[in-house]
Short mmCIF file of C-alpha atoms and ligand atoms in Angstrom, two decimals:
data_model
loop_
_atom_site.label_atom_id
_atom_site.label_comp_id
_atom_site.label_asym_id
_atom_site.label_seq_id
_atom_site.Cartn_x
_atom_site.Cartn_y
_atom_site.Cartn_z
CA MET A 101 0.10 0.12 -0.17
CA LYS A 102 0.97 3.54 -0.58
CA ILE A 103 -0.08 6.45 1.36
CA VAL A 104 -0.99 9.72 -0.31
CA ALA A 105 -0.82 12.91 1.99
CA ASP A 106 -2.22 15.95 0.89
CA THR A 107 -0.37 18.71 3.01
CA GLY A 108 -2.85 21.37 1.52
CA ARG A 109 -5.61 19.98 3.07
CA CYS A 110 -4.01 18.53 6.37
CA ILE A 111 -4.76 20.88 9.58
CA GLY A 112 -1.99 19.64 11.80
CA ALA A 113 -4.52 17.66 13.92
CA GLY A 114 -2.03 14.83 14.71
CA MET A 115 -4.87 12.04 14.73
CA CYS A 116 -2.38 10.12 11.95
CA VAL A 117 0.49 10.58 14.46
CA LEU A 118 -1.36 9.32 17.47
CA ALA A 119 -2.48 6.49 15.47
CA VAL A 120 0.56 5.04 13.93
CA GLY A 121 3.64 7.22 15.02
CA GLU A 122 6.00 4.83 13.29
CA VAL A 123 4.31 6.17 9.87
CA PHE A 124 3.32 9.66 10.38
CA ASP A 125 4.95 12.65 11.92
CA GLN A 126 4.16 16.21 11.65
CA SER A 127 6.27 19.36 10.42
CA GLU A 128 7.60 21.40 13.35
CA ASP A 129 7.10 24.30 11.05
CA ASP A 130 3.46 24.09 10.49
CA GLY A 131 2.10 21.00 11.82
CA THR A 132 1.23 19.21 8.63
CA VAL A 133 1.68 15.56 8.07
CA VAL A 134 4.97 14.04 7.09
CA LEU A 135 5.23 10.63 5.78
CA LEU A 136 8.04 8.71 7.27
CA VAL A 137 6.90 5.32 5.64
CA PRO A 138 5.05 6.26 2.44
CA GLU A 139 4.76 2.52 1.47
CA PRO A 140 3.98 0.77 4.99
CA PRO A 141 4.36 -2.98 4.88
CA ALA A 142 1.20 -5.11 4.87
CA SER A 143 1.67 -5.81 8.55
CA MET A 144 0.68 -2.20 9.25
CA ALA A 145 -2.16 -1.89 6.81
CA GLY A 146 -4.83 -2.18 9.24
CA ALA A 147 -3.38 0.73 11.35
CA VAL A 148 -2.91 2.78 8.53
CA ARG A 149 -6.33 2.54 7.27
CA GLN A 150 -7.56 3.31 10.70
CA ALA A 151 -5.41 6.58 10.84
CA VAL A 152 -6.60 7.63 7.19
CA GLN A 153 -10.06 6.88 8.61
CA LEU A 154 -9.66 9.33 11.88
CA CYS A 155 -8.10 12.18 9.75
CA PRO A 156 -10.55 15.16 10.19
CA SER A 157 -9.57 16.78 7.12
CA GLY A 158 -9.71 14.03 4.46
CA ALA A 159 -5.54 14.96 3.83
CA LEU A 160 -5.03 11.07 3.56
CA SER A 161 -5.51 8.51 1.19
CA ILE A 162 -4.50 4.85 0.40
CA ALA A 163 -3.22 4.08 -3.33
CA GLU A 164 -3.23 0.33 -3.46
CA SER A 165 -0.90 -1.32 -6.19
CA PRO A 166 -2.94 -3.70 -8.42
CA GLU A 167 -1.16 -6.77 -7.23
CA GLU A 168 -2.44 -5.93 -3.74
CA GLU A 169 -5.80 -5.30 -4.57
CA GLU A 170 -5.96 -8.75 -6.13
CA GLN A 171 -4.33 -10.17 -3.07
CA ASP A 172 -7.13 -8.20 -0.77
CA ALA A 173 -9.98 -9.42 -3.20
CA GLY A 174 -8.27 -13.07 -2.90
CA ASP A 175 -8.32 -12.89 0.78
CA GLY A 176 -11.90 -11.66 0.53
CA MET B 238 -40.93 10.01 8.25
CA THR B 239 -43.82 10.33 11.10
CA GLU B 240 -45.58 13.79 11.58
CA ALA B 241 -44.18 14.03 15.16
CA ALA B 242 -40.82 13.71 13.69
CA THR B 243 -41.06 16.71 11.52
CA ARG B 244 -42.09 18.97 14.26
CA PRO B 245 -39.60 21.52 15.18
CA VAL B 246 -38.56 21.14 19.00
CA THR B 247 -36.19 23.15 21.10
CA LEU B 248 -32.64 22.08 21.97
CA PRO B 249 -33.00 20.66 25.76
CA LEU B 250 -30.23 21.18 28.41
CA ALA B 251 -31.85 19.87 31.47
CA ARG B 252 -30.62 16.43 32.42
CA VAL B 253 -32.39 13.47 34.54
CA ARG B 254 -29.10 11.69 34.92
CA PRO B 255 -26.21 14.05 35.19
CA LEU B 256 -23.65 12.02 33.26
CA ASP B 257 -26.13 11.07 30.59
CA PRO B 258 -27.34 13.50 27.63
CA PRO B 259 -30.79 15.03 28.15
CA GLU B 260 -32.89 12.14 27.49
CA ASP B 261 -35.04 13.62 24.46
CA LEU B 262 -31.78 13.49 22.52
CA ALA B 263 -31.52 9.84 22.55
CA ARG B 264 -35.45 9.47 21.32
CA TRP B 265 -34.86 11.97 18.48
CA ARG B 266 -31.63 10.15 17.34
CA GLU B 267 -33.67 6.93 16.93
CA GLU B 268 -36.46 8.70 15.37
CA ASP B 269 -34.74 10.90 13.01
CA PRO B 270 -30.93 11.72 13.37
CA ILE B 271 -31.42 15.06 11.22
CA ARG B 272 -34.54 16.81 12.57
CA PRO B 273 -36.06 20.23 12.38
CA LEU B 274 -34.91 22.56 15.31
CA ALA B 275 -36.72 25.89 16.31
CA TYR B 276 -33.91 28.35 17.02
CA PRO B 277 -34.85 31.00 19.92
CA ASP B 278 -34.55 33.58 17.21
CA GLY B 279 -37.47 32.37 15.05
CA HIS B 280 -35.15 30.65 12.65
CA GLN B 281 -36.01 27.05 11.41
CA GLY B 282 -32.78 25.07 11.39
CA TRP B 283 -31.79 21.42 11.90
CA LEU B 284 -30.64 19.27 14.99
CA VAL B 285 -28.28 16.46 14.20
CA THR B 286 -27.97 13.47 16.72
CA GLY B 287 -26.84 10.95 14.70
CA HIS B 288 -22.75 10.03 14.43
CA ALA B 289 -22.60 9.66 10.92
CA ALA B 290 -24.55 12.61 9.72
CA ALA B 291 -22.70 14.83 12.62
CA ARG B 292 -19.44 13.57 11.19
CA ALA B 293 -20.29 14.18 7.67
CA ILE B 294 -21.52 17.55 8.24
CA LEU B 295 -18.34 18.79 10.42
CA ALA B 296 -16.14 17.60 7.54
CA ASP B 297 -18.26 19.38 4.47
CA PRO B 298 -17.03 22.49 3.15
CA ARG B 299 -20.21 23.48 2.37
CA PHE B 300 -21.00 24.38 6.08
CA SER B 301 -19.53 27.65 7.37
CA THR B 302 -18.50 28.54 11.15
CA ARG B 303 -19.04 32.23 10.35
CA ILE B 304 -20.73 34.00 13.29
CA ASP B 305 -22.70 36.37 11.07
CA LEU B 306 -24.23 33.37 9.15
CA LEU B 307 -25.12 31.36 12.36
CA HIS B 308 -28.40 30.73 14.45
CA MET B 309 -27.53 29.79 17.78
CA PRO B 310 -29.83 27.13 19.37
CA ILE B 311 -29.84 28.63 22.94
CA PRO B 312 -31.22 32.20 23.74
CA GLN B 313 -28.48 33.64 25.72
CA ARG B 314 -25.89 32.33 23.40
CA ALA B 315 -27.23 34.06 20.44
CA ALA B 316 -27.06 37.35 21.60
CA GLN B 317 -23.65 37.02 23.73
CA PHE B 318 -22.11 35.44 20.37
CA ARG B 319 -22.92 38.22 18.18
CA SER B 320 -21.59 40.84 20.41
CA THR B 321 -18.23 39.29 21.01
CA LEU B 322 -17.08 36.68 18.68
CA ARG B 323 -16.55 38.43 15.46
CA ARG B 324 -13.28 39.85 15.89
CA PRO B 325 -9.76 39.42 14.14
CA GLY B 326 -7.83 36.48 15.36
CA PHE B 327 -10.93 34.29 16.41
CA PHE B 328 -10.14 31.79 13.77
CA LEU B 329 -12.82 29.15 15.34
CA ARG B 330 -15.35 31.43 13.68
CA MET B 331 -13.61 31.74 10.18
CA ASP B 332 -13.76 29.88 7.23
CA PRO B 333 -10.98 28.90 4.65
CA PRO B 334 -8.69 30.54 3.63
CA ASP B 335 -8.72 32.93 6.35
CA HIS B 336 -9.08 29.95 8.88
CA THR B 337 -6.10 28.08 7.10
CA ARG B 338 -3.71 30.95 7.57
CA TYR B 339 -4.25 31.05 11.24
CA ARG B 340 -4.40 27.36 11.58
CA ARG B 341 -1.03 26.93 9.73
CA LEU B 342 0.62 29.29 11.85
CA LEU B 343 -0.34 27.69 15.03
CA ALA B 344 -0.53 23.94 14.32
CA GLY B 345 3.01 23.49 14.36
CA GLN B 346 3.09 24.61 18.24
CA PHE B 347 0.76 21.77 19.05
CA THR B 348 1.88 18.84 17.57
CA VAL B 349 2.02 15.37 18.92
CA ARG B 350 5.94 15.96 19.59
CA ARG B 351 5.69 19.45 21.03
CA MET B 352 3.16 18.30 23.42
CA LYS B 353 5.24 15.15 24.35
CA ARG B 354 8.12 17.63 25.43
CA LEU B 355 5.93 19.40 27.75
CA GLU B 356 5.19 15.96 29.73
CA PRO B 357 7.80 16.42 32.29
CA ARG B 358 6.59 20.05 33.15
CA ILE B 359 2.95 18.78 33.22
CA GLU B 360 3.92 16.23 35.46
CA GLU B 361 5.64 18.56 37.91
CA ILE B 362 2.78 20.97 37.98
CA THR B 363 0.45 17.78 38.55
CA ARG B 364 2.74 16.84 41.59
CA ASP B 365 3.02 20.37 43.06
CA HIS B 366 -0.88 20.51 43.11
CA LEU B 367 -1.18 16.91 44.74
CA ASP B 368 1.18 17.90 47.33
CA ALA B 369 -0.54 21.11 48.34
CA MET B 370 -3.83 18.96 48.68
CA GLU B 371 -2.01 16.56 50.65
CA ASP B 372 -0.86 19.59 53.11
CA VAL B 373 -4.33 21.05 53.49
CA GLY B 374 -5.95 17.75 53.78
CA GLY B 375 -9.79 16.98 52.80
CA PRO B 376 -12.37 17.77 52.40
CA ILE B 377 -11.41 20.04 49.45
CA ASP B 378 -13.22 21.25 46.33
CA LEU B 379 -11.36 19.43 43.45
CA VAL B 380 -11.97 21.97 40.93
CA ARG B 381 -10.16 24.81 42.64
CA ALA B 382 -7.34 22.64 44.04
CA PHE B 383 -6.71 20.50 40.92
CA ALA B 384 -8.84 20.69 37.92
CA LEU B 385 -8.97 24.32 37.22
CA PRO B 386 -5.23 25.24 38.30
CA ILE B 387 -3.44 22.72 36.39
CA PRO B 388 -4.63 23.36 32.93
CA SER B 389 -4.67 27.16 33.71
CA LEU B 390 -0.91 26.85 34.73
CA VAL B 391 0.04 24.98 31.50
CA ILE B 392 -1.68 27.11 28.99
CA CYS B 393 -0.26 30.36 30.78
CA GLU B 394 3.26 28.78 30.55
CA LEU B 395 2.66 27.86 27.04
CA LEU B 396 1.36 31.12 25.95
CA GLY B 397 3.55 33.31 28.36
CA VAL B 398 0.64 34.93 30.41
CA PRO B 399 1.69 35.57 33.95
CA TYR B 400 -0.17 32.88 35.94
CA ALA B 401 -0.19 35.59 38.90
CA ASP B 402 -3.02 37.14 36.69
CA ARG B 403 -5.01 34.33 36.97
CA LYS B 404 -8.04 35.61 39.02
CA LYS B 405 -8.62 38.00 36.26
CA PHE B 406 -8.58 35.84 33.40
CA GLN B 407 -10.49 33.14 35.11
CA ARG B 408 -13.12 35.36 36.13
CA ASP B 409 -13.37 36.93 32.80
CA SER B 410 -13.87 33.56 30.96
CA ALA B 411 -16.28 32.06 33.50
CA VAL B 412 -18.63 35.35 32.69
CA LEU B 413 -17.94 34.40 29.05
CA LEU B 414 -19.04 30.81 29.14
CA SER B 415 -21.86 31.37 31.53
CA LEU B 416 -25.35 31.05 29.90
CA ASP B 417 -26.89 33.23 32.70
CA SER B 418 -24.59 36.19 31.68
CA THR B 419 -26.13 39.32 30.26
CA VAL B 420 -24.75 40.74 26.93
CA GLU B 421 -23.48 43.52 28.85
CA GLU B 422 -21.81 41.23 31.11
CA VAL B 423 -20.41 39.51 28.42
CA GLU B 424 -19.17 42.43 26.61
CA ALA B 425 -17.50 44.03 29.64
CA ALA B 426 -15.63 40.46 30.37
CA MET B 427 -14.67 40.35 26.58
CA ASN B 428 -13.31 43.83 26.69
CA ASP B 429 -11.59 43.37 29.99
CA LEU B 430 -9.88 40.45 28.82
CA LEU B 431 -8.97 41.69 25.42
CA ASP B 432 -7.37 44.77 27.10
CA TYR B 433 -5.39 42.89 29.23
CA LEU B 434 -3.96 40.60 26.70
CA ASP B 435 -3.58 43.38 24.05
CA GLU B 436 -1.21 45.01 26.79
CA LEU B 437 0.51 41.41 26.93
CA VAL B 438 1.01 41.37 23.16
CA ARG B 439 2.69 44.81 23.02
CA ARG B 440 5.07 43.88 25.86
CA LYS B 441 5.95 40.58 24.12
CA ARG B 442 6.51 42.60 20.97
CA ALA B 443 8.91 45.02 22.69
CA GLU B 444 10.75 42.32 24.81
CA PRO B 445 10.08 38.79 23.28
CA ASP B 446 10.43 35.84 25.47
CA ASP B 447 10.70 31.91 25.05
CA ASP B 448 7.03 31.54 24.57
CA LEU B 449 4.20 31.13 22.16
CA VAL B 450 3.13 34.53 21.99
CA SER B 451 6.56 36.11 21.79
CA GLY B 452 7.06 33.47 18.90
CA LEU B 453 3.85 34.42 17.22
CA ALA B 454 5.02 38.23 17.45
CA THR B 455 8.26 37.91 16.01
CA ASP B 456 8.03 35.13 13.38
CA THR B 457 4.77 35.79 11.81
CA ASP B 458 2.86 38.95 9.97
CA LEU B 459 -0.07 38.86 12.57
CA THR B 460 -1.18 42.44 13.59
CA ASP B 461 -1.52 43.08 17.44
CA GLU B 462 -5.11 42.74 17.02
CA GLU B 463 -5.01 39.45 15.44
CA LEU B 464 -2.35 38.19 17.68
CA THR B 465 -4.49 39.36 20.65
CA GLY B 466 -7.91 37.55 19.46
CA VAL B 467 -5.56 34.65 19.07
CA THR B 468 -4.55 34.62 22.42
CA THR B 469 -7.94 35.15 23.74
CA LEU B 470 -9.28 32.19 21.87
CA LEU B 471 -6.21 30.10 23.16
CA LEU B 472 -6.42 31.24 26.65
CA ILE B 473 -10.04 30.79 27.07
CA ALA B 474 -10.15 27.42 25.16
CA GLY B 475 -7.12 26.04 26.79
CA HIS B 476 -8.22 25.95 30.23
CA GLU B 477 -11.88 25.64 30.83
CA THR B 478 -12.41 22.46 28.59
CA THR B 479 -9.65 20.44 30.05
CA ALA B 480 -10.47 21.88 33.60
CA ASN B 481 -14.15 20.47 33.43
CA MET B 482 -13.09 17.25 31.61
CA LEU B 483 -10.38 16.68 34.79
CA ALA B 484 -13.31 17.29 37.27
CA LEU B 485 -16.25 15.78 35.43
CA GLY B 486 -14.08 12.71 34.86
CA THR B 487 -13.08 12.40 38.38
CA TYR B 488 -16.65 12.36 39.46
CA ALA B 489 -17.58 9.69 36.74
CA LEU B 490 -14.73 7.38 37.82
CA LEU B 491 -15.70 8.08 41.59
CA ARG B 492 -19.16 7.04 40.64
CA ASN B 493 -18.02 3.78 38.91
CA PRO B 494 -15.51 2.33 41.09
CA ALA B 495 -14.34 -0.74 39.26
CA GLN B 496 -13.53 1.84 36.06
CA LEU B 497 -11.63 4.25 38.42
CA ALA B 498 -9.57 0.91 40.02
CA ALA B 499 -8.56 0.21 36.29
CA VAL B 500 -7.56 3.74 35.63
CA ARG B 501 -5.67 3.89 38.90
CA ASP B 502 -3.70 0.47 38.75
CA LYS B 503 -3.44 -0.24 35.19
CA PRO B 504 -1.15 2.25 33.20
CA GLU B 505 -1.87 0.36 29.93
CA VAL B 506 -5.58 1.42 29.96
CA VAL B 507 -5.28 4.97 30.54
CA GLU B 508 -4.75 5.94 27.01
CA ASP B 509 -8.16 4.40 26.31
CA ALA B 510 -9.70 5.66 29.42
CA VAL B 511 -9.16 9.06 28.51
CA GLU B 512 -10.65 8.65 24.97
CA GLU B 513 -13.78 7.15 26.62
CA LEU B 514 -14.13 9.69 29.11
CA LEU B 515 -14.03 12.34 26.40
CA ARG B 516 -16.74 10.25 24.45
CA TYR B 517 -18.92 9.47 27.61
CA LEU B 518 -18.60 12.80 29.05
CA THR B 519 -18.81 15.12 25.99
CA VAL B 520 -18.38 18.33 27.80
CA ILE B 521 -19.09 20.05 24.78
CA HIS B 522 -23.01 19.88 25.39
CA ILE B 523 -24.07 22.63 23.00
CA GLY B 524 -23.26 22.13 19.28
CA PRO B 525 -21.00 22.90 17.49
CA VAL B 526 -23.23 24.92 14.96
CA ARG B 527 -22.74 25.43 11.18
CA ALA B 528 -24.46 27.39 8.80
CA ALA B 529 -25.35 25.76 5.07
CA LEU B 530 -23.55 27.98 2.29
CA GLU B 531 -25.67 26.50 -0.38
CA ASP B 532 -28.41 23.94 -0.41
CA VAL B 533 -27.30 20.46 0.73
CA GLU B 534 -28.88 17.02 0.56
CA ILE B 535 -27.95 14.44 3.42
CA ASP B 536 -29.94 11.37 4.20
CA GLY B 537 -33.04 12.44 2.26
CA ARG B 538 -32.91 15.74 4.01
CA LEU B 539 -32.69 19.10 2.24
CA ILE B 540 -30.72 21.77 4.42
CA ARG B 541 -31.04 24.85 2.45
CA ALA B 542 -28.76 27.58 2.12
CA GLY B 543 -28.62 29.79 5.17
CA GLU B 544 -30.34 27.47 7.52
CA SER B 545 -28.23 26.55 10.88
CA VAL B 546 -27.33 23.11 11.75
CA THR B 547 -26.67 22.08 15.59
CA LEU B 548 -24.50 19.06 15.55
CA SER B 549 -25.29 17.61 19.01
CA VAL B 550 -21.95 15.76 19.60
CA SER B 551 -23.13 14.55 23.12
CA ALA B 552 -25.81 12.74 21.31
CA ALA B 553 -23.59 11.35 18.41
CA ASN B 554 -21.22 10.15 20.93
CA ARG B 555 -24.14 7.95 22.25
CA ASP B 556 -25.16 6.65 18.96
CA PRO B 557 -25.25 2.70 19.04
CA GLU B 558 -24.53 2.51 15.63
CA ARG B 559 -21.09 3.63 16.20
CA PHE B 560 -20.46 2.58 19.66
CA PRO B 561 -22.02 -0.37 21.18
CA GLU B 562 -23.46 0.01 24.39
CA PRO B 563 -22.96 3.56 24.17
CA ASP B 564 -24.44 4.60 27.59
CA GLN B 565 -21.94 2.41 29.45
CA LEU B 566 -18.86 3.83 30.65
CA ASP B 567 -16.15 1.21 29.75
CA VAL B 568 -12.37 2.64 29.98
CA THR B 569 -11.12 -0.49 28.25
CA ARG B 570 -13.17 0.17 24.84
CA HIS B 571 -11.41 1.92 21.91
CA ALA B 572 -13.37 5.02 21.89
CA GLY B 573 -11.71 6.67 18.84
CA GLY B 574 -13.92 8.18 16.66
CA HIS B 575 -15.72 10.38 19.09
CA LEU B 576 -16.48 13.69 18.12
CA THR B 577 -15.58 15.44 21.59
CA PHE B 578 -13.02 17.62 19.85
CA GLY B 579 -15.17 18.08 16.82
CA HIS B 580 -14.07 17.02 13.25
CA GLY B 581 -13.24 18.56 9.94
CA ILE B 582 -10.77 21.34 9.60
CA HIS B 583 -11.69 22.85 12.84
CA GLN B 584 -11.06 19.88 14.92
CA CYS B 585 -9.61 20.92 18.03
CA LEU B 586 -6.09 22.48 17.81
CA GLY B 587 -5.29 21.80 21.51
CA GLN B 588 -6.39 18.16 21.77
CA GLN B 589 -3.13 16.83 22.05
CA LEU B 590 -2.33 18.89 24.89
CA ALA B 591 -5.42 18.02 26.55
CA ARG B 592 -4.85 14.39 26.07
CA THR B 593 -1.43 15.00 27.71
CA GLU B 594 -2.77 16.83 30.67
CA MET B 595 -5.35 14.10 31.15
CA ARG B 596 -3.30 11.05 30.70
CA ILE B 597 -0.94 12.45 33.44
CA ALA B 598 -3.58 13.85 35.76
CA TYR B 599 -6.21 11.17 36.31
CA PRO B 600 -3.83 8.48 37.44
CA ALA B 601 -1.61 10.96 39.44
CA LEU B 602 -4.46 11.91 41.44
CA LEU B 603 -6.00 8.37 41.86
CA ARG B 604 -2.69 7.09 42.82
CA ARG B 605 -1.80 9.67 45.13
CA PHE B 606 -5.25 9.25 47.03
CA PRO B 607 -6.26 5.75 46.65
CA GLY B 608 -9.06 6.36 48.99
CA LEU B 609 -10.38 9.47 46.98
CA ARG B 610 -13.97 9.78 47.72
CA LEU B 611 -17.06 12.18 47.27
CA ALA B 612 -17.57 14.61 50.36
CA VAL B 613 -21.09 14.90 49.84
CA PRO B 614 -23.78 12.79 48.35
CA PRO B 615 -23.39 12.53 44.57
CA GLU B 616 -26.69 14.19 43.72
CA GLU B 617 -25.37 17.19 46.02
CA VAL B 618 -22.68 18.02 43.44
CA PRO B 619 -23.87 21.10 41.45
CA MET B 620 -23.73 20.26 37.63
CA ARG B 621 -22.91 22.92 35.01
CA THR B 622 -26.18 22.59 32.95
CA ASN B 623 -26.03 26.50 32.59
CA MET B 624 -22.36 26.78 31.07
CA ALA B 625 -21.36 26.59 27.63
CA ILE B 626 -19.12 23.54 28.67
CA TYR B 627 -20.35 20.80 30.81
CA GLY B 628 -18.89 19.77 34.01
CA VAL B 629 -19.38 20.42 37.94
CA HIS B 630 -19.09 23.67 39.48
CA ARG B 631 -17.63 22.43 42.58
CA LEU B 632 -16.47 18.86 43.55
CA PRO B 633 -15.94 18.07 47.03
CA VAL B 634 -13.86 15.38 47.92
CA THR B 635 -11.72 13.80 50.69
CA TRP B 636 -9.59 10.78 51.35
C1 LIG C 165 -10.38 18.32 26.62
C2 LIG C 165 -10.68 19.75 26.44
C3 LIG C 165 -11.08 20.03 24.89
C4 LIG C 165 -12.25 20.13 24.49
C5 LIG C 165 -13.12 18.77 24.81
C6 LIG C 165 -12.23 20.84 23.35
C7 LIG C 165 -13.27 21.06 22.11
C8 LIG C 165 -13.14 21.51 20.90
C9 LIG C 165 -13.94 21.53 20.19
C10 LIG C 165 -15.21 20.62 19.97
C11 LIG C 165 -13.42 22.17 18.89
C12 LIG C 165 -14.44 22.42 17.62
C13 LIG C 165 -15.54 23.57 17.62
C14 LIG C 165 -16.24 23.45 16.44
O1 LIG C 165 -15.81 22.75 15.48
O2 LIG C 165 -17.01 24.46 16.19
C15 LIG C 165 -12.29 22.78 19.29
C16 LIG C 165 -11.72 23.81 18.86
C17 LIG C 165 -10.62 24.45 19.13
N1 LIG C 165 -9.92 24.33 20.44
FE1 LIG C 165 -10.42 22.91 21.83
N2 LIG C 165 -11.00 21.70 23.07
C18 LIG C 165 -9.97 21.10 24.34
C19 LIG C 165 -9.02 21.80 24.58
C20 LIG C 165 -8.35 22.66 24.16
C21 LIG C 165 -7.21 23.35 24.56
C22 LIG C 165 -6.32 22.77 25.55
C23 LIG C 165 -6.77 24.33 23.55
C24 LIG C 165 -5.50 25.14 23.50
C25 LIG C 165 -4.53 24.76 23.70
C26 LIG C 165 -7.99 24.35 22.60
C27 LIG C 165 -7.88 25.10 21.69
C28 LIG C 165 -8.88 25.01 20.69
C29 LIG C 165 -8.85 25.88 19.52
C30 LIG C 165 -7.88 27.19 19.27
C31 LIG C 165 -9.91 25.57 18.87
C32 LIG C 165 -10.45 26.16 17.50
C33 LIG C 165 -9.75 25.45 16.15
C34 LIG C 165 -9.96 25.91 14.62
O3 LIG C 165 -10.93 26.47 14.61
O4 LIG C 165 -9.42 25.65 13.95
N3 LIG C 165 -8.77 23.25 22.99
N4 LIG C 165 -12.06 22.45 20.69
S1 LIG C 166 -4.79 13.39 10.85
FE1 LIG C 166 -5.00 14.43 9.02
S2 LIG C 166 -5.01 16.56 9.32
FE2 LIG C 166 -4.20 15.48 11.16
S3 LIG C 166 -1.85 15.67 10.89
FE3 LIG C 166 -2.69 13.59 9.94
S4 LIG C 166 -3.11 14.33 8.11
FE4 LIG C 166 -2.83 16.15 9.06
#
């Protein structure tokens, strides 16, 4: 999975950092999101999805690679 | 949709049980989570009690927080708001791009990492107040001895406001948040506070210190007037809210001994416990409120441009579709996704500070005084139904 962060929308609420501090950080400058691990391993997928869901400003989304989508569908 | 469900109602504040939202809200949420609401100024708007709808509207840019567009669901609030909150720097009441400018300037100061750095100092402040309580001995009012002074001192140090002046701003902000205050009282308190902080801002500009207001004065293009507004908003928002969470949260735990024991004895539940207390208590018991900028259809309801919508987050946080057994306080559940800090671009700027304060203060209090108990019967604790932020006026405790 690949995380897409739109810093233009981010309001620096820090929900993503609280949810998965290993993957998300915030800029010291304006508090907006910084991706520490833009392509997190599958083991973190659940937590990352939750962070995306918690983000109050809709700044985060996930771009799945085609193979993973297939895999996800296969896991059903 | 039944006939009864479409009849406009007025927003209730009175509670049968002090820890549960007014009962009508639960019934309305079941019947119709988006229903007509009669506003005291004659406006016909909406009341949202369902979690999904409230969350969607809070995140929707077609709804505004501009004070000149809003109708308030509580009579006193309407007049109070109009006269005070339309000022430079009050970005809570601005839409993008004005809001964005302020939020960008401030968010870097309230990051998760910044708040982590404050932990040792917050622990120290908490310890000092517990020591003082121990010296004085019970019974004691926990609001004055613990819940109010800790967040007040923390926000003062962060902003660079002298704590010695606390009587002044605590009194002014109590007037500003009281639903019993007259418009004249609110205006006087606001002017008093603005005058005081205006002088502070000028002082910081002349002689910058190592604090947030000095940093904003030197590093940004904010005018004195804007900076005074920002400081006022941060000072009020920064101490009353957390103070009420600390006192009301302790009251809730004292009434639920098993939950209290878990928070006291199991460090690993504290994080979840704080989220659950935020959800269960929802001290923001009126609103937030938004106004539609254009016609918006949500769940088959047409909200027309100009209509106000009151998002009852206290009802939404008890929505069984989002939180199973919502009326149960369960400090071990994952209450993430509650709307107590709002949602969307205005979601609380100070939430990581508030979390840090609560994660430190609750367990420290309960561990220092394992025998903590109410010094009066629970029903005699005066509840803040007449304040913009819910909580207890006083909490007499002993140990
Ligand atoms: C438990 C404590 C707190 C609660 C429950 C709380 C709740 C809220 C809520 C619900 C909002 C959004 C209002 C809306 O959407 O209309 C908000 C915004 C805000 N809060 Fe808090 N708050 C708390 C603590 C704090 C603290 C400690 C600070 C200051 C450091 C603070 C500063 C702010 C500011 C500046 C905003 C406006 C944000 C914006 O418009 O972008 N709050 N808060
Ligand atoms: S949760 Fe969303 S708004 Fe908050 S810091 Fe992360 S990306 Fe930005």
